[in-house]
Amino acid sequence: MARPSRVSRTLSQNFLADRATADRLARLAVPDGRTAPLMLEVGAGKGALTAALLPRCTRLLAYEIDPRLVPRLRARFADTPRVRVLAGDFLAARPPRTPFSVAGNVPFSRTAAVVDWCLRAPALRDATLLTQLEYARKRTGDYGRWSLLTVRSWPRYEWRLVARIDRSRFSPVPRVDAGVVRIGRRRTPLLDPAALEGWRVLVELGFSGVGGSLHASLRRSHPRRRVDAAFRAAGLDAGVLVGEVAPESWLRLHAVLAAP
């Protein structure tokens, strides 16, 4: 069987170059002592992470979009019935109806789409994704700033930066280091389901930039007196930038502004 000799720039391929990194990512996806009943792998590539995940999963669906790599993957795991190699785009897959996890060395150019797919899947338990370090830091508040996506989804999902991976651990070597972001669905949401739509509206209004500040943006829908009270409850200065407001502070803002 011919061995693929080139990577696809179109598919943004950077394969894990050593077993230790694959093992580390597998441990982060499924910590020791646990077993994932159903795991979906994004971009199985040459199977390094697939092999590391296998002992930790009851069932493993490994998606690979590059048709050159699929025959090799299927041959490697032909005698392992718990692994099913699926040829095609992970993003085109229908999410399972039963609880499942996601893990993968995500093509950097497709990170946002993969994360969106995960957040939209009703039965997702958690996703452990190897991404550009900048993306992982931005989404988890590691810069001391928070993004709209993270804050909007915070009542239902916890975002954590759980590892940093040096770029030398990939082949070919990318231009930047990588980070592992862990997105976990909360067993108990921080807000009642009936309050989630109001939360979304509030957060999107705050991030709209209308008025030039978070305080001014919120005043477009709430009386100034109520906004002032919410800022005091959250311990925020009226001039704070929206990206500097942590999710926990947003919860305090919401508690005041959503009150009858």
PDB file of N, CA and C in Angstrom, residues 59-163:
ATOM      1  N   ARG A  59     -16.526   2.561  22.339  1.00  0.00           N
ATOM      2  CA  ARG A  59     -16.671   2.690  20.889  1.00  0.00           C
ATOM      3  C   ARG A  59     -15.968   3.953  20.442  1.00  0.00           C
ATOM      4  N   LEU A  60     -15.302   3.862  19.291  1.00  0.00           N
ATOM      5  CA  LEU A  60     -14.558   5.002  18.764  1.00  0.00           C
ATOM      6  C   LEU A  60     -14.857   5.147  17.276  1.00  0.00           C
ATOM      7  N   LEU A  61     -15.415   6.292  16.909  1.00  0.00           N
ATOM      8  CA  LEU A  61     -15.673   6.613  15.506  1.00  0.00           C
ATOM      9  C   LEU A  61     -14.623   7.624  15.071  1.00  0.00           C
ATOM     10  N   ALA A  62     -13.736   7.192  14.172  1.00  0.00           N
ATOM     11  CA  ALA A  62     -12.619   8.023  13.735  1.00  0.00           C
ATOM     12  C   ALA A  62     -12.920   8.584  12.348  1.00  0.00           C
ATOM     13  N   TYR A  63     -13.096   9.886  12.265  1.00  0.00           N
ATOM     14  CA  TYR A  63     -13.408  10.545  11.001  1.00  0.00           C
ATOM     15  C   TYR A  63     -12.125  11.056  10.342  1.00  0.00           C
ATOM     16  N   GLU A  64     -12.011  10.799   9.042  1.00  0.00           N
ATOM     17  CA  GLU A  64     -10.872  11.295   8.283  1.00  0.00           C
ATOM     18  C   GLU A  64     -11.348  11.753   6.910  1.00  0.00           C
ATOM     19  N   ILE A  65     -11.072  13.024   6.608  1.00  0.00           N
ATOM     20  CA  ILE A  65     -11.555  13.613   5.368  1.00  0.00           C
ATOM     21  C   ILE A  65     -10.629  13.349   4.176  1.00  0.00           C
ATOM     22  N   ASP A  66      -9.358  13.056   4.442  1.00  0.00           N
ATOM     23  CA  ASP A  66      -8.379  12.860   3.371  1.00  0.00           C
ATOM     24  C   ASP A  66      -8.463  11.418   2.852  1.00  0.00           C
ATOM     25  N   PRO A  67      -8.922  11.216   1.625  1.00  0.00           N
ATOM     26  CA  PRO A  67      -9.092   9.850   1.106  1.00  0.00           C
ATOM     27  C   PRO A  67      -7.783   9.082   0.978  1.00  0.00           C
ATOM     28  N   ARG A  68      -6.650   9.787   0.957  1.00  0.00           N
ATOM     29  CA  ARG A  68      -5.363   9.098   0.861  1.00  0.00           C
ATOM     30  C   ARG A  68      -5.013   8.373   2.154  1.00  0.00           C
ATOM     31  N   LEU A  69      -5.559   8.865   3.271  1.00  0.00           N
ATOM     32  CA  LEU A  69      -5.208   8.306   4.566  1.00  0.00           C
ATOM     33  C   LEU A  69      -6.160   7.212   5.043  1.00  0.00           C
ATOM     34  N   VAL A  70      -7.358   7.187   4.487  1.00  0.00           N
ATOM     35  CA  VAL A  70      -8.377   6.254   4.976  1.00  0.00           C
ATOM     36  C   VAL A  70      -7.972   4.787   4.821  1.00  0.00           C
ATOM     37  N   PRO A  71      -7.447   4.347   3.666  1.00  0.00           N
ATOM     38  CA  PRO A  71      -7.076   2.930   3.545  1.00  0.00           C
ATOM     39  C   PRO A  71      -6.046   2.491   4.586  1.00  0.00           C
ATOM     40  N   ARG A  72      -5.069   3.343   4.851  1.00  0.00           N
ATOM     41  CA  ARG A  72      -4.052   3.013   5.840  1.00  0.00           C
ATOM     42  C   ARG A  72      -4.658   2.914   7.243  1.00  0.00           C
ATOM     43  N   LEU A  73      -5.559   3.834   7.559  1.00  0.00           N
ATOM     44  CA  LEU A  73      -6.224   3.799   8.858  1.00  0.00           C
ATOM     45  C   LEU A  73      -7.035   2.514   9.021  1.00  0.00           C
ATOM     46  N   ARG A  74      -7.793   2.180   7.991  1.00  0.00           N
ATOM     47  CA  ARG A  74      -8.641   0.985   8.077  1.00  0.00           C
ATOM     48  C   ARG A  74      -7.806  -0.274   8.199  1.00  0.00           C
ATOM     49  N   ALA A  75      -6.676  -0.300   7.522  1.00  0.00           N
ATOM     50  CA  ALA A  75      -5.801  -1.466   7.631  1.00  0.00           C
ATOM     51  C   ALA A  75      -5.200  -1.557   9.037  1.00  0.00           C
ATOM     52  N   ARG A  76      -4.834  -0.431   9.593  1.00  0.00           N
ATOM     53  CA  ARG A  76      -4.207  -0.418  10.923  1.00  0.00           C
ATOM     54  C   ARG A  76      -5.165  -0.923  11.999  1.00  0.00           C
ATOM     55  N   PHE A  77      -6.448  -0.612  11.870  1.00  0.00           N
ATOM     56  CA  PHE A  77      -7.416  -0.966  12.908  1.00  0.00           C
ATOM     57  C   PHE A  77      -8.412  -2.029  12.443  1.00  0.00           C
ATOM     58  N   ALA A  78      -8.015  -2.773  11.429  1.00  0.00           N
ATOM     59  CA  ALA A  78      -8.910  -3.793  10.866  1.00  0.00           C
ATOM     60  C   ALA A  78      -9.296  -4.852  11.883  1.00  0.00           C
ATOM     61  N   ASP A  79      -8.415  -5.163  12.802  1.00  0.00           N
ATOM     62  CA  ASP A  79      -8.686  -6.214  13.789  1.00  0.00           C
ATOM     63  C   ASP A  79      -9.215  -5.650  15.106  1.00  0.00           C
ATOM     64  N   THR A  80      -9.659  -4.416  15.071  1.00  0.00           N
ATOM     65  CA  THR A  80     -10.157  -3.773  16.293  1.00  0.00           C
ATOM     66  C   THR A  80     -11.601  -3.345  16.068  1.00  0.00           C
ATOM     67  N   PRO A  81     -12.561  -4.193  16.403  1.00  0.00           N
ATOM     68  CA  PRO A  81     -13.963  -3.883  16.107  1.00  0.00           C
ATOM     69  C   PRO A  81     -14.510  -2.661  16.841  1.00  0.00           C
ATOM     70  N   ARG A  82     -13.863  -2.248  17.916  1.00  0.00           N
ATOM     71  CA  ARG A  82     -14.360  -1.077  18.644  1.00  0.00           C
ATOM     72  C   ARG A  82     -14.080   0.225  17.903  1.00  0.00           C
ATOM     73  N   VAL A  83     -13.213   0.171  16.904  1.00  0.00           N
ATOM     74  CA  VAL A  83     -12.892   1.359  16.114  1.00  0.00           C
ATOM     75  C   VAL A  83     -13.563   1.251  14.750  1.00  0.00           C
ATOM     76  N   ARG A  84     -14.204   2.318  14.351  1.00  0.00           N
ATOM     77  CA  ARG A  84     -14.770   2.395  13.008  1.00  0.00           C
ATOM     78  C   ARG A  84     -14.208   3.627  12.329  1.00  0.00           C
ATOM     79  N   VAL A  85     -13.491   3.424  11.237  1.00  0.00           N
ATOM     80  CA  VAL A  85     -12.922   4.538  10.484  1.00  0.00           C
ATOM     81  C   VAL A  85     -13.950   5.002   9.458  1.00  0.00           C
ATOM     82  N   LEU A  86     -14.306   6.268   9.532  1.00  0.00           N
ATOM     83  CA  LEU A  86     -15.328   6.825   8.653  1.00  0.00           C
ATOM     84  C   LEU A  86     -14.680   7.823   7.703  1.00  0.00           C
ATOM     85  N   ALA A  87     -14.824   7.574   6.409  1.00  0.00           N
ATOM     86  CA  ALA A  87     -14.267   8.463   5.403  1.00  0.00           C
ATOM     87  C   ALA A  87     -15.226   9.620   5.164  1.00  0.00           C
ATOM     88  N   GLY A  88     -14.738  10.810   5.343  1.00  0.00           N
ATOM     89  CA  GLY A  88     -15.589  11.962   5.098  1.00  0.00           C
ATOM     90  C   GLY A  88     -15.356  13.074   6.100  1.00  0.00           C
ATOM     91  N   ASP A  89     -16.112  14.127   5.921  1.00  0.00           N
ATOM     92  CA  ASP A  89     -15.967  15.340   6.712  1.00  0.00           C
ATOM     93  C   ASP A  89     -16.718  15.191   8.039  1.00  0.00           C
ATOM     94  N   PHE A  90     -16.011  15.334   9.134  1.00  0.00           N
ATOM     95  CA  PHE A  90     -16.639  15.281  10.447  1.00  0.00           C
ATOM     96  C   PHE A  90     -17.791  16.277  10.545  1.00  0.00           C
ATOM     97  N   LEU A  91     -17.639  17.428   9.940  1.00  0.00           N
ATOM     98  CA  LEU A  91     -18.658  18.469  10.052  1.00  0.00           C
ATOM     99  C   LEU A  91     -19.963  18.086   9.364  1.00  0.00           C
ATOM    100  N   ALA A  92     -19.911  17.103   8.470  1.00  0.00           N
ATOM    101  CA  ALA A  92     -21.126  16.652   7.790  1.00  0.00           C
ATOM    102  C   ALA A  92     -21.820  15.524   8.548  1.00  0.00           C
ATOM    103  N   ALA A  93     -21.208  15.062   9.630  1.00  0.00           N
ATOM    104  CA  ALA A  93     -21.776  13.945  10.389  1.00  0.00           C
ATOM    105  C   ALA A  93     -22.967  14.412  11.229  1.00  0.00           C
ATOM    106  N   ARG A  94     -23.923  13.510  11.390  1.00  0.00           N
ATOM    107  CA  ARG A  94     -25.056  13.782  12.261  1.00  0.00           C
ATOM    108  C   ARG A  94     -24.668  13.423  13.687  1.00  0.00           C
ATOM    109  N   PRO A  95     -24.832  14.329  14.624  1.00  0.00           N
ATOM    110  CA  PRO A  95     -24.439  14.029  16.005  1.00  0.00           C
ATOM    111  C   PRO A  95     -25.210  12.824  16.554  1.00  0.00           C
ATOM    112  N   PRO A  96     -24.544  11.959  17.307  1.00  0.00           N
ATOM    113  CA  PRO A  96     -25.244  10.827  17.926  1.00  0.00           C
ATOM    114  C   PRO A  96     -26.336  11.320  18.878  1.00  0.00           C
ATOM    115  N   ARG A  97     -27.338  10.477  19.056  1.00  0.00           N
ATOM    116  CA  ARG A  97     -28.429  10.828  19.963  1.00  0.00           C
ATOM    117  C   ARG A  97     -28.119  10.428  21.401  1.00  0.00           C
ATOM    118  N   THR A  98     -27.174   9.525  21.571  1.00  0.00           N
ATOM    119  CA  THR A  98     -26.770   9.105  22.912  1.00  0.00           C
ATOM    120  C   THR A  98     -25.552   9.921  23.347  1.00  0.00           C
ATOM    121  N   PRO A  99     -25.298  10.044  24.655  1.00  0.00           N
ATOM    122  CA  PRO A  99     -24.170  10.852  25.126  1.00  0.00           C
ATOM    123  C   PRO A  99     -22.847  10.424  24.494  1.00  0.00           C
ATOM    124  N   PHE A 100     -22.055  11.405  24.092  1.00  0.00           N
ATOM    125  CA  PHE A 100     -20.779  11.116  23.426  1.00  0.00           C
ATOM    126  C   PHE A 100     -19.781  12.211  23.733  1.00  0.00           C
ATOM    127  N   SER A 101     -18.513  11.899  23.464  1.00  0.00           N
ATOM    128  CA  SER A 101     -17.415  12.844  23.616  1.00  0.00           C
ATOM    129  C   SER A 101     -16.746  13.055  22.264  1.00  0.00           C
ATOM    130  N   VAL A 102     -16.000  14.127  22.165  1.00  0.00           N
ATOM    131  CA  VAL A 102     -15.243  14.439  20.947  1.00  0.00           C
ATOM    132  C   VAL A 102     -13.800  14.724  21.342  1.00  0.00           C
ATOM    133  N   ALA A 103     -12.874  14.259  20.546  1.00  0.00           N
ATOM    134  CA  ALA A 103     -11.462  14.572  20.728  1.00  0.00           C
ATOM    135  C   ALA A 103     -10.823  14.691  19.354  1.00  0.00           C
ATOM    136  N   GLY A 104      -9.741  15.443  19.282  1.00  0.00           N
ATOM    137  CA  GLY A 104      -9.079  15.504  17.997  1.00  0.00           C
ATOM    138  C   GLY A 104      -7.984  16.546  17.919  1.00  0.00           C
ATOM    139  N   ASN A 105      -7.054  16.282  17.015  1.00  0.00           N
ATOM    140  CA  ASN A 105      -6.051  17.244  16.591  1.00  0.00           C
ATOM    141  C   ASN A 105      -6.698  18.010  15.451  1.00  0.00           C
ATOM    142  N   VAL A 106      -7.356  19.107  15.775  1.00  0.00           N
ATOM    143  CA  VAL A 106      -8.236  19.790  14.836  1.00  0.00           C
ATOM    144  C   VAL A 106      -7.430  20.592  13.817  1.00  0.00           C
ATOM    145  N   PRO A 107      -7.740  20.458  12.539  1.00  0.00           N
ATOM    146  CA  PRO A 107      -7.106  21.351  11.556  1.00  0.00           C
ATOM    147  C   PRO A 107      -7.331  22.801  11.967  1.00  0.00           C
ATOM    148  N   PHE A 108      -6.259  23.558  12.080  1.00  0.00           N
ATOM    149  CA  PHE A 108      -6.370  24.904  12.620  1.00  0.00           C
ATOM    150  C   PHE A 108      -7.392  25.758  11.874  1.00  0.00           C
ATOM    151  N   SER A 109      -7.466  25.584  10.569  1.00  0.00           N
ATOM    152  CA  SER A 109      -8.362  26.422   9.775  1.00  0.00           C
ATOM    153  C   SER A 109      -9.833  26.073   9.980  1.00  0.00           C
ATOM    154  N   ARG A 110     -10.107  24.933  10.624  1.00  0.00           N
ATOM    155  CA  ARG A 110     -11.498  24.505  10.787  1.00  0.00           C
ATOM    156  C   ARG A 110     -11.929  24.480  12.248  1.00  0.00           C
ATOM    157  N   THR A 111     -11.120  25.065  13.105  1.00  0.00           N
ATOM    158  CA  THR A 111     -11.412  25.000  14.531  1.00  0.00           C
ATOM    159  C   THR A 111     -12.778  25.585  14.869  1.00  0.00           C
ATOM    160  N   ALA A 112     -13.067  26.775  14.384  1.00  0.00           N
ATOM    161  CA  ALA A 112     -14.326  27.437  14.726  1.00  0.00           C
ATOM    162  C   ALA A 112     -15.521  26.599  14.308  1.00  0.00           C
ATOM    163  N   ALA A 113     -15.451  25.996  13.131  1.00  0.00           N
ATOM    164  CA  ALA A 113     -16.566  25.181  12.650  1.00  0.00           C
ATOM    165  C   ALA A 113     -16.739  23.920  13.487  1.00  0.00           C
ATOM    166  N   VAL A 114     -15.636  23.300  13.897  1.00  0.00           N
ATOM    167  CA  VAL A 114     -15.719  22.100  14.735  1.00  0.00           C
ATOM    168  C   VAL A 114     -16.310  22.442  16.099  1.00  0.00           C
ATOM    169  N   VAL A 115     -15.873  23.538  16.683  1.00  0.00           N
ATOM    170  CA  VAL A 115     -16.418  23.951  17.977  1.00  0.00           C
ATOM    171  C   VAL A 115     -17.905  24.239  17.863  1.00  0.00           C
ATOM    172  N   ASP A 116     -18.309  24.917  16.810  1.00  0.00           N
ATOM    173  CA  ASP A 116     -19.728  25.212  16.604  1.00  0.00           C
ATOM    174  C   ASP A 116     -20.535  23.919  16.493  1.00  0.00           C
ATOM    175  N   TRP A 117     -19.999  22.942  15.760  1.00  0.00           N
ATOM    176  CA  TRP A 117     -20.672  21.639  15.620  1.00  0.00           C
ATOM    177  C   TRP A 117     -20.860  21.014  17.002  1.00  0.00           C
ATOM    178  N   CYS A 118     -19.838  21.061  17.813  1.00  0.00           N
ATOM    179  CA  CYS A 118     -19.909  20.450  19.146  1.00  0.00           C
ATOM    180  C   CYS A 118     -20.949  21.141  20.016  1.00  0.00           C
ATOM    181  N   LEU A 119     -20.959  22.462  20.002  1.00  0.00           N
ATOM    182  CA  LEU A 119     -21.879  23.198  20.865  1.00  0.00           C
ATOM    183  C   LEU A 119     -23.332  23.007  20.443  1.00  0.00           C
ATOM    184  N   ARG A 120     -23.539  22.671  19.206  1.00  0.00           N
ATOM    185  CA  ARG A 120     -24.904  22.466  18.714  1.00  0.00           C
ATOM    186  C   ARG A 120     -25.408  21.039  18.926  1.00  0.00           C
ATOM    187  N   ALA A 121     -24.548  20.135  19.323  1.00  0.00           N
ATOM    188  CA  ALA A 121     -24.918  18.729  19.479  1.00  0.00           C
ATOM    189  C   ALA A 121     -25.597  18.519  20.837  1.00  0.00           C
ATOM    190  N   PRO A 122     -26.866  18.166  20.875  1.00  0.00           N
ATOM    191  CA  PRO A 122     -27.590  18.061  22.146  1.00  0.00           C
ATOM    192  C   PRO A 122     -27.021  17.028  23.116  1.00  0.00           C
ATOM    193  N   ALA A 123     -26.410  15.956  22.597  1.00  0.00           N
ATOM    194  CA  ALA A 123     -25.942  14.875  23.470  1.00  0.00           C
ATOM    195  C   ALA A 123     -24.448  14.948  23.777  1.00  0.00           C
ATOM    196  N   LEU A 124     -23.771  16.032  23.359  1.00  0.00           N
ATOM    197  CA  LEU A 124     -22.331  16.152  23.646  1.00  0.00           C
ATOM    198  C   LEU A 124     -22.086  16.228  25.143  1.00  0.00           C
ATOM    199  N   ARG A 125     -21.130  15.435  25.637  1.00  0.00           N
ATOM    200  CA  ARG A 125     -20.715  15.516  27.043  1.00  0.00           C
ATOM    201  C   ARG A 125     -19.501  16.423  27.189  1.00  0.00           C
ATOM    202  N   ASP A 126     -18.522  16.259  26.307  1.00  0.00           N
ATOM    203  CA  ASP A 126     -17.314  17.070  26.391  1.00  0.00           C
ATOM    204  C   ASP A 126     -16.560  16.977  25.078  1.00  0.00           C
ATOM    205  N   ALA A 127     -15.712  17.972  24.857  1.00  0.00           N
ATOM    206  CA  ALA A 127     -14.847  17.991  23.676  1.00  0.00           C
ATOM    207  C   ALA A 127     -13.458  18.425  24.104  1.00  0.00           C
ATOM    208  N   THR A 128     -12.460  17.661  23.702  1.00  0.00           N
ATOM    209  CA  THR A 128     -11.064  17.957  24.023  1.00  0.00           C
ATOM    210  C   THR A 128     -10.340  18.154  22.699  1.00  0.00           C
ATOM    211  N   LEU A 129      -9.989  19.396  22.400  1.00  0.00           N
ATOM    212  CA  LEU A 129      -9.536  19.742  21.057  1.00  0.00           C
ATOM    213  C   LEU A 129      -8.157  20.397  21.088  1.00  0.00           C
ATOM    214  N   LEU A 130      -7.290  19.891  20.229  1.00  0.00           N
ATOM    215  CA  LEU A 130      -5.957  20.457  20.052  1.00  0.00           C
ATOM    216  C   LEU A 130      -6.067  21.527  18.974  1.00  0.00           C
ATOM    217  N   THR A 131      -5.857  22.781  19.363  1.00  0.00           N
ATOM    218  CA  THR A 131      -6.061  23.917  18.479  1.00  0.00           C
ATOM    219  C   THR A 131      -4.826  24.822  18.510  1.00  0.00           C
ATOM    220  N   GLN A 132      -4.867  25.876  17.727  1.00  0.00           N
ATOM    221  CA  GLN A 132      -3.839  26.904  17.872  1.00  0.00           C
ATOM    222  C   GLN A 132      -3.861  27.430  19.303  1.00  0.00           C
ATOM    223  N   LEU A 133      -2.696  27.683  19.856  1.00  0.00           N
ATOM    224  CA  LEU A 133      -2.621  28.160  21.235  1.00  0.00           C
ATOM    225  C   LEU A 133      -3.387  29.471  21.405  1.00  0.00           C
ATOM    226  N   GLU A 134      -3.286  30.343  20.441  1.00  0.00           N
ATOM    227  CA  GLU A 134      -3.981  31.627  20.540  1.00  0.00           C
ATOM    228  C   GLU A 134      -5.485  31.408  20.662  1.00  0.00           C
ATOM    229  N   TYR A 135      -6.036  30.487  19.877  1.00  0.00           N
ATOM    230  CA  TYR A 135      -7.465  30.210  19.961  1.00  0.00           C
ATOM    231  C   TYR A 135      -7.823  29.683  21.343  1.00  0.00           C
ATOM    232  N   ALA A 136      -7.053  28.717  21.832  1.00  0.00           N
ATOM    233  CA  ALA A 136      -7.335  28.121  23.136  1.00  0.00           C
ATOM    234  C   ALA A 136      -7.266  29.164  24.246  1.00  0.00           C
ATOM    235  N   ARG A 137      -6.278  30.036  24.191  1.00  0.00           N
ATOM    236  CA  ARG A 137      -6.145  31.067  25.222  1.00  0.00           C
ATOM    237  C   ARG A 137      -7.286  32.078  25.133  1.00  0.00           C
ATOM    238  N   LYS A 138      -7.651  32.452  23.929  1.00  0.00           N
ATOM    239  CA  LYS A 138      -8.711  33.438  23.738  1.00  0.00           C
ATOM    240  C   LYS A 138     -10.047  32.918  24.261  1.00  0.00           C
ATOM    241  N   ARG A 139     -10.341  31.661  23.985  1.00  0.00           N
ATOM    242  CA  ARG A 139     -11.639  31.112  24.356  1.00  0.00           C
ATOM    243  C   ARG A 139     -11.749  30.798  25.848  1.00  0.00           C
ATOM    244  N   THR A 140     -10.638  30.618  26.525  1.00  0.00           N
ATOM    245  CA  THR A 140     -10.681  30.207  27.925  1.00  0.00           C
ATOM    246  C   THR A 140     -10.353  31.338  28.895  1.00  0.00           C
ATOM    247  N   GLY A 141     -10.200  32.551  28.385  1.00  0.00           N
ATOM    248  CA  GLY A 141      -9.918  33.685  29.257  1.00  0.00           C
ATOM    249  C   GLY A 141      -8.482  33.759  29.719  1.00  0.00           C
ATOM    250  N   ASP A 142      -7.575  33.025  29.082  1.00  0.00           N
ATOM    251  CA  ASP A 142      -6.189  32.973  29.549  1.00  0.00           C
ATOM    252  C   ASP A 142      -5.457  34.290  29.327  1.00  0.00           C
ATOM    253  N   TYR A 143      -5.969  35.125  28.424  1.00  0.00           N
ATOM    254  CA  TYR A 143      -5.373  36.446  28.211  1.00  0.00           C
ATOM    255  C   TYR A 143      -5.928  37.477  29.203  1.00  0.00           C
ATOM    256  N   GLY A 144      -6.831  37.046  30.074  1.00  0.00           N
ATOM    257  CA  GLY A 144      -7.515  37.996  30.934  1.00  0.00           C
ATOM    258  C   GLY A 144      -8.664  38.669  30.228  1.00  0.00           C
ATOM    259  N   ARG A 145      -9.021  38.155  29.060  1.00  0.00           N
ATOM    260  CA  ARG A 145     -10.139  38.660  28.284  1.00  0.00           C
ATOM    261  C   ARG A 145     -11.020  37.477  27.887  1.00  0.00           C
ATOM    262  N   TRP A 146     -12.275  37.765  27.635  1.00  0.00           N
ATOM    263  CA  TRP A 146     -13.247  36.725  27.330  1.00  0.00           C
ATOM    264  C   TRP A 146     -13.962  37.041  26.025  1.00  0.00           C
ATOM    265  N   SER A 147     -14.282  36.009  25.265  1.00  0.00           N
ATOM    266  CA  SER A 147     -14.928  36.188  23.976  1.00  0.00           C
ATOM    267  C   SER A 147     -16.441  36.024  24.089  1.00  0.00           C
ATOM    268  N   LEU A 148     -17.133  36.538  23.101  1.00  0.00           N
ATOM    269  CA  LEU A 148     -18.589  36.418  23.052  1.00  0.00           C
ATOM    270  C   LEU A 148     -19.025  34.959  23.105  1.00  0.00           C
ATOM    271  N   LEU A 149     -18.380  34.103  22.322  1.00  0.00           N
ATOM    272  CA  LEU A 149     -18.782  32.701  22.267  1.00  0.00           C
ATOM    273  C   LEU A 149     -18.674  32.044  23.634  1.00  0.00           C
ATOM    274  N   THR A 150     -17.588  32.297  24.331  1.00  0.00           N
ATOM    275  CA  THR A 150     -17.387  31.676  25.638  1.00  0.00           C
ATOM    276  C   THR A 150     -18.433  32.151  26.638  1.00  0.00           C
ATOM    277  N   VAL A 151     -18.637  33.453  26.713  1.00  0.00           N
ATOM    278  CA  VAL A 151     -19.585  33.991  27.686  1.00  0.00           C
ATOM    279  C   VAL A 151     -21.006  33.544  27.355  1.00  0.00           C
ATOM    280  N   ARG A 152     -21.358  33.586  26.101  1.00  0.00           N
ATOM    281  CA  ARG A 152     -22.722  33.194  25.695  1.00  0.00           C
ATOM    282  C   ARG A 152     -23.029  31.746  26.055  1.00  0.00           C
ATOM    283  N   SER A 153     -22.043  30.869  25.939  1.00  0.00           N
ATOM    284  CA  SER A 153     -22.264  29.448  26.205  1.00  0.00           C
ATOM    285  C   SER A 153     -21.957  29.051  27.648  1.00  0.00           C
ATOM    286  N   TRP A 154     -21.455  29.976  28.468  1.00  0.00           N
ATOM    287  CA  TRP A 154     -20.964  29.663  29.808  1.00  0.00           C
ATOM    288  C   TRP A 154     -21.997  28.994  30.724  1.00  0.00           C
ATOM    289  N   PRO A 155     -23.247  29.368  30.715  1.00  0.00           N
ATOM    290  CA  PRO A 155     -24.191  28.696  31.613  1.00  0.00           C
ATOM    291  C   PRO A 155     -24.306  27.194  31.370  1.00  0.00           C
ATOM    292  N   ARG A 156     -23.997  26.755  30.171  1.00  0.00           N
ATOM    293  CA  ARG A 156     -24.120  25.319  29.855  1.00  0.00           C
ATOM    294  C   ARG A 156     -22.782  24.625  29.676  1.00  0.00           C
ATOM    295  N   TYR A 157     -21.724  25.385  29.371  1.00  0.00           N
ATOM    296  CA  TYR A 157     -20.430  24.769  29.082  1.00  0.00           C
ATOM    297  C   TYR A 157     -19.306  25.457  29.854  1.00  0.00           C
ATOM    298  N   GLU A 158     -18.399  24.640  30.366  1.00  0.00           N
ATOM    299  CA  GLU A 158     -17.182  25.152  30.990  1.00  0.00           C
ATOM    300  C   GLU A 158     -16.045  25.049  29.974  1.00  0.00           C
ATOM    301  N   TRP A 159     -15.267  26.123  29.841  1.00  0.00           N
ATOM    302  CA  TRP A 159     -14.128  26.172  28.925  1.00  0.00           C
ATOM    303  C   TRP A 159     -12.848  26.223  29.746  1.00  0.00           C
ATOM    304  N   ARG A 160     -11.889  25.306  29.436  1.00  0.00           N
ATOM    305  CA  ARG A 160     -10.615  25.295  30.161  1.00  0.00           C
ATOM    306  C   ARG A 160      -9.453  25.073  29.196  1.00  0.00           C
ATOM    307  N   LEU A 161      -8.368  25.778  29.425  1.00  0.00           N
ATOM    308  CA  LEU A 161      -7.099  25.498  28.749  1.00  0.00           C
ATOM    309  C   LEU A 161      -6.367  24.474  29.603  1.00  0.00           C
ATOM    310  N   VAL A 162      -6.207  23.257  29.090  1.00  0.00           N
ATOM    311  CA  VAL A 162      -5.666  22.181  29.923  1.00  0.00           C
ATOM    312  C   VAL A 162      -4.240  21.789  29.564  1.00  0.00           C
ATOM    313  N   ALA A 163      -3.711  22.296  28.458  1.00  0.00           N
ATOM    314  CA  ALA A 163      -2.321  21.970  28.103  1.00  0.00           C
ATOM    315  C   ALA A 163      -1.843  22.898  26.995  1.00  0.00           C
TER     316      ALA A 163
END
